[in-house]
PDB file of C-alpha atoms in Angstrom:
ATOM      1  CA  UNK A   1      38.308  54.619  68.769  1.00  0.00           C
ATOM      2  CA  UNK A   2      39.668  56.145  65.569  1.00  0.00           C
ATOM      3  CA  UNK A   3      43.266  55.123  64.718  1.00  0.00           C
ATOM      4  CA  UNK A   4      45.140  56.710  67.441  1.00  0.00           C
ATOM      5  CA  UNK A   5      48.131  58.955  67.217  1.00  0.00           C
ATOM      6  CA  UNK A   6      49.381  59.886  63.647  1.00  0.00           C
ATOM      7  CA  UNK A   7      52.972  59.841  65.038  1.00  0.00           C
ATOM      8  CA  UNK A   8      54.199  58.836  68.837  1.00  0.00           C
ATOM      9  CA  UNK A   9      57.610  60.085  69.943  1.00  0.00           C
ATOM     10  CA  UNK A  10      59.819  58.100  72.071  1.00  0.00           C
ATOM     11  CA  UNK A  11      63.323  58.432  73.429  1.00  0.00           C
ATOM     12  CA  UNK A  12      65.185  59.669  76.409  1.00  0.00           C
ATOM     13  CA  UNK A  13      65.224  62.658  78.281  1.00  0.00           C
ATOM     14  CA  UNK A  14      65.914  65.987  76.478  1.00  0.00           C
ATOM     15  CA  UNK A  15      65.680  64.518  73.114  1.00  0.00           C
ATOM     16  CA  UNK A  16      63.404  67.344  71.404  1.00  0.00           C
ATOM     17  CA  UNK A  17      59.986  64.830  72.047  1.00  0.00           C
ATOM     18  CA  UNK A  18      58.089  68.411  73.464  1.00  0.00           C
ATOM     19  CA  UNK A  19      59.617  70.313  71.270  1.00  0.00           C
ATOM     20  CA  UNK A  20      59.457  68.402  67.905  1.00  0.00           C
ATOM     21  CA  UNK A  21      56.039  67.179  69.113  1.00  0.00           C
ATOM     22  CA  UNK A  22      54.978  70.822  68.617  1.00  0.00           C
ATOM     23  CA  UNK A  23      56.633  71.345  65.897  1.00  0.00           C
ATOM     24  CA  UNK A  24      55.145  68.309  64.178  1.00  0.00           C
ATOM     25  CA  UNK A  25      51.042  69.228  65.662  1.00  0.00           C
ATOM     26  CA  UNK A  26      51.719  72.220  64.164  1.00  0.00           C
ATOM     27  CA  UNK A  27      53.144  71.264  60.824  1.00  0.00           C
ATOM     28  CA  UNK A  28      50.289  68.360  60.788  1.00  0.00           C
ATOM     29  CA  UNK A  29      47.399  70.333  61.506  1.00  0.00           C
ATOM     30  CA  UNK A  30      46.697  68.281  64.502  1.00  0.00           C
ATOM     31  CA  UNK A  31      46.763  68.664  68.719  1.00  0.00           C
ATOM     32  CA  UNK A  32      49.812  67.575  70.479  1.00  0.00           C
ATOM     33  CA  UNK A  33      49.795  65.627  73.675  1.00  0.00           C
ATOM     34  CA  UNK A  34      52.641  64.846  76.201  1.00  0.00           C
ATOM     35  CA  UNK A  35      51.847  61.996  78.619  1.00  0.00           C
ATOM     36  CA  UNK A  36      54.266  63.181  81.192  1.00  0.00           C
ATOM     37  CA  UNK A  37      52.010  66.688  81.057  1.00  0.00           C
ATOM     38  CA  UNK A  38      48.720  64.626  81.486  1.00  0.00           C
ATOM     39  CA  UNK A  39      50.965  63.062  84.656  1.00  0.00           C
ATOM     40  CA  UNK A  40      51.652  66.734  86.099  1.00  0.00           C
ATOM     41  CA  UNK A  41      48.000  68.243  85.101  1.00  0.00           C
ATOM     42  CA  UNK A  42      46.092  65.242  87.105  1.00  0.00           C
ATOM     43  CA  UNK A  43      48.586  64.854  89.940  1.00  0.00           C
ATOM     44  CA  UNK A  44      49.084  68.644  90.661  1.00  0.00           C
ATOM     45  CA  UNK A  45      52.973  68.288  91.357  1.00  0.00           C
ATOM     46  CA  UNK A  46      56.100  67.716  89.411  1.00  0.00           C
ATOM     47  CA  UNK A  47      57.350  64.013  88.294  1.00  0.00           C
ATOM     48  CA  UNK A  48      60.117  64.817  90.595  1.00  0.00           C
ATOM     49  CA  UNK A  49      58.394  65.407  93.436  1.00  0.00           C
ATOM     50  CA  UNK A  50      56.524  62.586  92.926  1.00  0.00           C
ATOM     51  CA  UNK A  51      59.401  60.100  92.383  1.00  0.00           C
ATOM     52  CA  UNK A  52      60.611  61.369  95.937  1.00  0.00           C
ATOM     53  CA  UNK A  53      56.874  61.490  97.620  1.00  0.00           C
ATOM     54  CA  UNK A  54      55.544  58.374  96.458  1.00  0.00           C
ATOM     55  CA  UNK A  55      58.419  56.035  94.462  1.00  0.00           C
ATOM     56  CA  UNK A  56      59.205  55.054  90.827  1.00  0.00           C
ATOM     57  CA  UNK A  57      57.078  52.103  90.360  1.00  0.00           C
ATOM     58  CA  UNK A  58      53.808  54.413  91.862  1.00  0.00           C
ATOM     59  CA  UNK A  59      54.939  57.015  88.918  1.00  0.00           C
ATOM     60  CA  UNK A  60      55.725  54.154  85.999  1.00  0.00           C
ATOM     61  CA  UNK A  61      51.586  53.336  87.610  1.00  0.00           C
ATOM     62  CA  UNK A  62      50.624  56.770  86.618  1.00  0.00           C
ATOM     63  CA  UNK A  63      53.035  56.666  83.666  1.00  0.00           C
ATOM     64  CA  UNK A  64      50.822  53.086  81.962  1.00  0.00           C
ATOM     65  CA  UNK A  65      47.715  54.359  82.686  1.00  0.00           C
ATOM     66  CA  UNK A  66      48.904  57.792  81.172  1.00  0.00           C
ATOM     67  CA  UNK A  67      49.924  55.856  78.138  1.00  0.00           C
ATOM     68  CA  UNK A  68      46.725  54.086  77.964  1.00  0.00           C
ATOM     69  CA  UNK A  69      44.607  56.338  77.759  1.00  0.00           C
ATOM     70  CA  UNK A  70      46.267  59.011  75.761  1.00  0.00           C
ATOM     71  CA  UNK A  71      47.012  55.808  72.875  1.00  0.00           C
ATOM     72  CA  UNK A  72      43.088  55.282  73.062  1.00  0.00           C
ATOM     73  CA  UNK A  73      41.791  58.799  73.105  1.00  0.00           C
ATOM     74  CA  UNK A  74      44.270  61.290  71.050  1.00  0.00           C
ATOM     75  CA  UNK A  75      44.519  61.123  67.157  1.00  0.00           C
ATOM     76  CA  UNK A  76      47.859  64.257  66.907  1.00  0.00           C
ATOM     77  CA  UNK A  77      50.891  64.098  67.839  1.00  0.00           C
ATOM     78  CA  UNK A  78      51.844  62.274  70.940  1.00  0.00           C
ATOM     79  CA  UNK A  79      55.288  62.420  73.141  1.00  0.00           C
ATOM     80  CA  UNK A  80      55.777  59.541  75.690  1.00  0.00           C
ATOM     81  CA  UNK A  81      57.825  60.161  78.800  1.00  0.00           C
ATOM     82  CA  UNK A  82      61.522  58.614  78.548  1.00  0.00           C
ATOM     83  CA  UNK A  83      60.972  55.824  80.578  1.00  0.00           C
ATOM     84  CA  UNK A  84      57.553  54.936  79.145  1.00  0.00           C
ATOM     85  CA  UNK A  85      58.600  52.059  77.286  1.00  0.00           C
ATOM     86  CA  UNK A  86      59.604  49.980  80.294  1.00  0.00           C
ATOM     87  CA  UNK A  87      56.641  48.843  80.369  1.00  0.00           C
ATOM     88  CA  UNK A  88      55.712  45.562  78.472  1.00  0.00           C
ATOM     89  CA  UNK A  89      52.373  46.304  78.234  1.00  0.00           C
ATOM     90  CA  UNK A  90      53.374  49.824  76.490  1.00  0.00           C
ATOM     91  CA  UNK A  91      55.344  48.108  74.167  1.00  0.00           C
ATOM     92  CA  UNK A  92      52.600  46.146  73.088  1.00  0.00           C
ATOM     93  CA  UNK A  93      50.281  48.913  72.585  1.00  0.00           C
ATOM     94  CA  UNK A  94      52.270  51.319  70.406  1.00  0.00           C
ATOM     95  CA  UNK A  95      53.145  47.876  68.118  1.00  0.00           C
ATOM     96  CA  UNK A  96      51.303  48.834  64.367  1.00  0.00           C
ATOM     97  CA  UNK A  97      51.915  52.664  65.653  1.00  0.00           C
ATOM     98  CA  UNK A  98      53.725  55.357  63.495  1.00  0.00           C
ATOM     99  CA  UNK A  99      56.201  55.201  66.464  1.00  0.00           C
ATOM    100  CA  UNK A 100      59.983  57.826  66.111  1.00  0.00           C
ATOM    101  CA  UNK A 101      62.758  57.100  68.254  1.00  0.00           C
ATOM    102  CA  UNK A 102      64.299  60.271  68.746  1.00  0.00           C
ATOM    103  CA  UNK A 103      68.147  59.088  69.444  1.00  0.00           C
ATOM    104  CA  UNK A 104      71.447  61.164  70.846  1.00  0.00           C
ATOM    105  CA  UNK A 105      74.566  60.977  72.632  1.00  0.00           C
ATOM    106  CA  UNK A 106      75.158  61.192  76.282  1.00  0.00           C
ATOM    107  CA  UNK A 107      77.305  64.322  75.460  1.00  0.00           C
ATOM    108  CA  UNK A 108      73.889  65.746  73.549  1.00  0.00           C
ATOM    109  CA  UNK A 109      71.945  64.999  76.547  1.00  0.00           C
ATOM    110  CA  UNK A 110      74.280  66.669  78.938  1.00  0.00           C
ATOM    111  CA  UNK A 111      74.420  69.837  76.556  1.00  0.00           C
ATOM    112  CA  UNK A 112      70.580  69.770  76.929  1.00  0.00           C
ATOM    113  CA  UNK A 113      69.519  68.675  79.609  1.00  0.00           C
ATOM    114  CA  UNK A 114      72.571  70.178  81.613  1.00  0.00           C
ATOM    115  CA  UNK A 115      73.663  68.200  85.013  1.00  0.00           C
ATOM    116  CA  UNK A 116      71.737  70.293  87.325  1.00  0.00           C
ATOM    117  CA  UNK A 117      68.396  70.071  86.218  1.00  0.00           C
ATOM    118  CA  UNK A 118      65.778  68.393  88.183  1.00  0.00           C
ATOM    119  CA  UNK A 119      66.003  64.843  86.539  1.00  0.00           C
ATOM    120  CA  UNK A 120      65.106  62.120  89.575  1.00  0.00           C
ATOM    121  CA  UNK A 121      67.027  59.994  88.205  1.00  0.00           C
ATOM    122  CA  UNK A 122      70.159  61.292  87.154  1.00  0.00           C
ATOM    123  CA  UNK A 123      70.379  62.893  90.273  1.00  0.00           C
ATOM    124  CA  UNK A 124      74.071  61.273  91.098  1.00  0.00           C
ATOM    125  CA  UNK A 125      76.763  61.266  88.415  1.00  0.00           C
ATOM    126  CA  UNK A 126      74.202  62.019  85.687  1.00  0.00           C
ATOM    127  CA  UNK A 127      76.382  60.998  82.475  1.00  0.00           C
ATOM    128  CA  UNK A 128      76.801  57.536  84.080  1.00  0.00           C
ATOM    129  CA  UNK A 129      73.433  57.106  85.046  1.00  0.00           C
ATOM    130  CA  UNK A 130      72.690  58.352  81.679  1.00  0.00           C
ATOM    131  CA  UNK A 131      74.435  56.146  79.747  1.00  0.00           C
ATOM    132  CA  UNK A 132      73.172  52.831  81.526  1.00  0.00           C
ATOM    133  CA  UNK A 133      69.667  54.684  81.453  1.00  0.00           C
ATOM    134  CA  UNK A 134      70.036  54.345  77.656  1.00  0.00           C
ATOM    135  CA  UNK A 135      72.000  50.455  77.664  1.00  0.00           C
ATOM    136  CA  UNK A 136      68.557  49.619  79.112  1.00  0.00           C
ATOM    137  CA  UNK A 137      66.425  51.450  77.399  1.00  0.00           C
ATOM    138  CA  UNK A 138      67.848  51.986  73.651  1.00  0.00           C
ATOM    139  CA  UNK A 139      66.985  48.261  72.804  1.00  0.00           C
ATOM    140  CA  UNK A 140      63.693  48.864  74.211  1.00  0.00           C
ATOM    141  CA  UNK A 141      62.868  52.047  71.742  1.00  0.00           C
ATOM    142  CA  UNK A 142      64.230  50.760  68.959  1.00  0.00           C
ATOM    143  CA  UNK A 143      61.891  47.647  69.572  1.00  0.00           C
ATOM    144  CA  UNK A 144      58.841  50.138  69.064  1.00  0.00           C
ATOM    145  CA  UNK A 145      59.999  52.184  66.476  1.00  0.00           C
ATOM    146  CA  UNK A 146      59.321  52.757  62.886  1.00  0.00           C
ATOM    147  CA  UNK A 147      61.741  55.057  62.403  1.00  0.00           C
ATOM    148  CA  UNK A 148      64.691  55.936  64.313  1.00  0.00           C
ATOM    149  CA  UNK A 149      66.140  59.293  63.994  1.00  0.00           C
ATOM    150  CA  UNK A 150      68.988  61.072  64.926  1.00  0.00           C
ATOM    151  CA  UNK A 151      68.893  64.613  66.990  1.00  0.00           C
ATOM    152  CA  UNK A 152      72.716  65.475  67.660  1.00  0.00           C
ATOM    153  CA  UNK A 153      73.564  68.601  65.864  1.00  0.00           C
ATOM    154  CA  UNK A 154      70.380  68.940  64.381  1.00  0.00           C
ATOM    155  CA  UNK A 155      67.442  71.827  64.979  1.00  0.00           C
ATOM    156  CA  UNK A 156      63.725  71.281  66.188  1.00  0.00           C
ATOM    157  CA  UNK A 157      63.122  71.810  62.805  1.00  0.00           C
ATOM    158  CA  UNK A 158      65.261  69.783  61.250  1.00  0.00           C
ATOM    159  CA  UNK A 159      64.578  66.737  63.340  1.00  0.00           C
ATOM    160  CA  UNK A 160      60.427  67.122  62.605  1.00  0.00           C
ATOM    161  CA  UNK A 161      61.397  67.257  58.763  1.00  0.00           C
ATOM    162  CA  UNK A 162      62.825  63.908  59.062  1.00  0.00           C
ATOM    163  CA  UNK A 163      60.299  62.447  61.398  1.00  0.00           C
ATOM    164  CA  UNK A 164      58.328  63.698  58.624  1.00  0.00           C
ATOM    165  CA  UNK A 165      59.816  62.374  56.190  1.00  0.00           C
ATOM    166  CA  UNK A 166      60.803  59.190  57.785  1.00  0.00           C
ATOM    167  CA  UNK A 167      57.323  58.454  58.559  1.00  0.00           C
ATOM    168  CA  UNK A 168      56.528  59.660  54.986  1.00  0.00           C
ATOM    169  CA  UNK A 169      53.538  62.122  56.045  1.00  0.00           C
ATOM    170  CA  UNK A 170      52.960  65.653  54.758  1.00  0.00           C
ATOM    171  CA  UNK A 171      52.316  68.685  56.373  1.00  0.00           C
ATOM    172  CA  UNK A 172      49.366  71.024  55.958  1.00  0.00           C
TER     173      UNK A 172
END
């Protein structure tokens, strides 16, 4: 195994980890790999359809071993799903990681992610869910970070500078 990912993106849902993961592979000179893709790709259905089908701890399952592997295997740029680092065992893997916590406000997320969108889990009153979502899970991401930074009024761009920054790497 070489070193593992040169940065790991964490946060919640619509935070910019896809986008500023691509943004960041590109600027790096490196692949980028999105562990809720790998999820889709060896399942061969959405995460929503398999939160319905088969339940969330069968997905946070697929979700680990996901994580696992990816950690072990890829060496660019890797996103984590949003709920990834429920997981204790995921927390103790990305510790010594160049982990970024890509933060915002519930009123950010609902701009982005919009309250119609096929999110299994907001799926009744989505900023409520949204915001205890994140009371659970914000301690959690900052306990894995390096670097926390902030995406509200920001652009893709913007927010891979400072990853890129905070992380202190340079781009090709």
């Amino acid at each position: 195994m070489t070193g593992g990912p040169l940065v790991v993106l964490v946060g919640p849902m619509g935070s910019g980890k896809s986008t500023v993961g691509e943004l960041l592979a590109e600027r790096l000179g490196v692949r980028y790999r999105d562990t809720d893709a790998d999820i889709v790709t060896a399942q061969g259905r959405p995460i929503s359809d398999i939160f319905v089908d088969e339940g969330e701890p069968y997905f946070r399952e697929l979700e680990r071993q996901a994580v696992v592997a990816a950690v072990s295997e890829h060496t660019g740029v890797l996103a984590l799903g949003g709920g990834a680092v429920l997981d204790e065992g995921t927390r103790e893997l990305l510790t010594g990681l160049p982990v970024a916590y890509l933060s915002m406000d519930v009123e950010e997320a609902v701009r982005r992610v919009g309250l119609g969108a096929a999110r299994p889990l907001l799926a009744v009153n989505p900023r409520r869910q949204w915001r205890e979502l994140m009371e659970a899970r914000r301690p959690l991401y900052t306990e894995v970070a390096r670097v926390v930074v902030a995406t509200d009024d920001r652009t893709p761009e913007e927010v891979a500078q400072a990853v890129l920054d905070a992380l202190e790497l340079k781009d090709v």
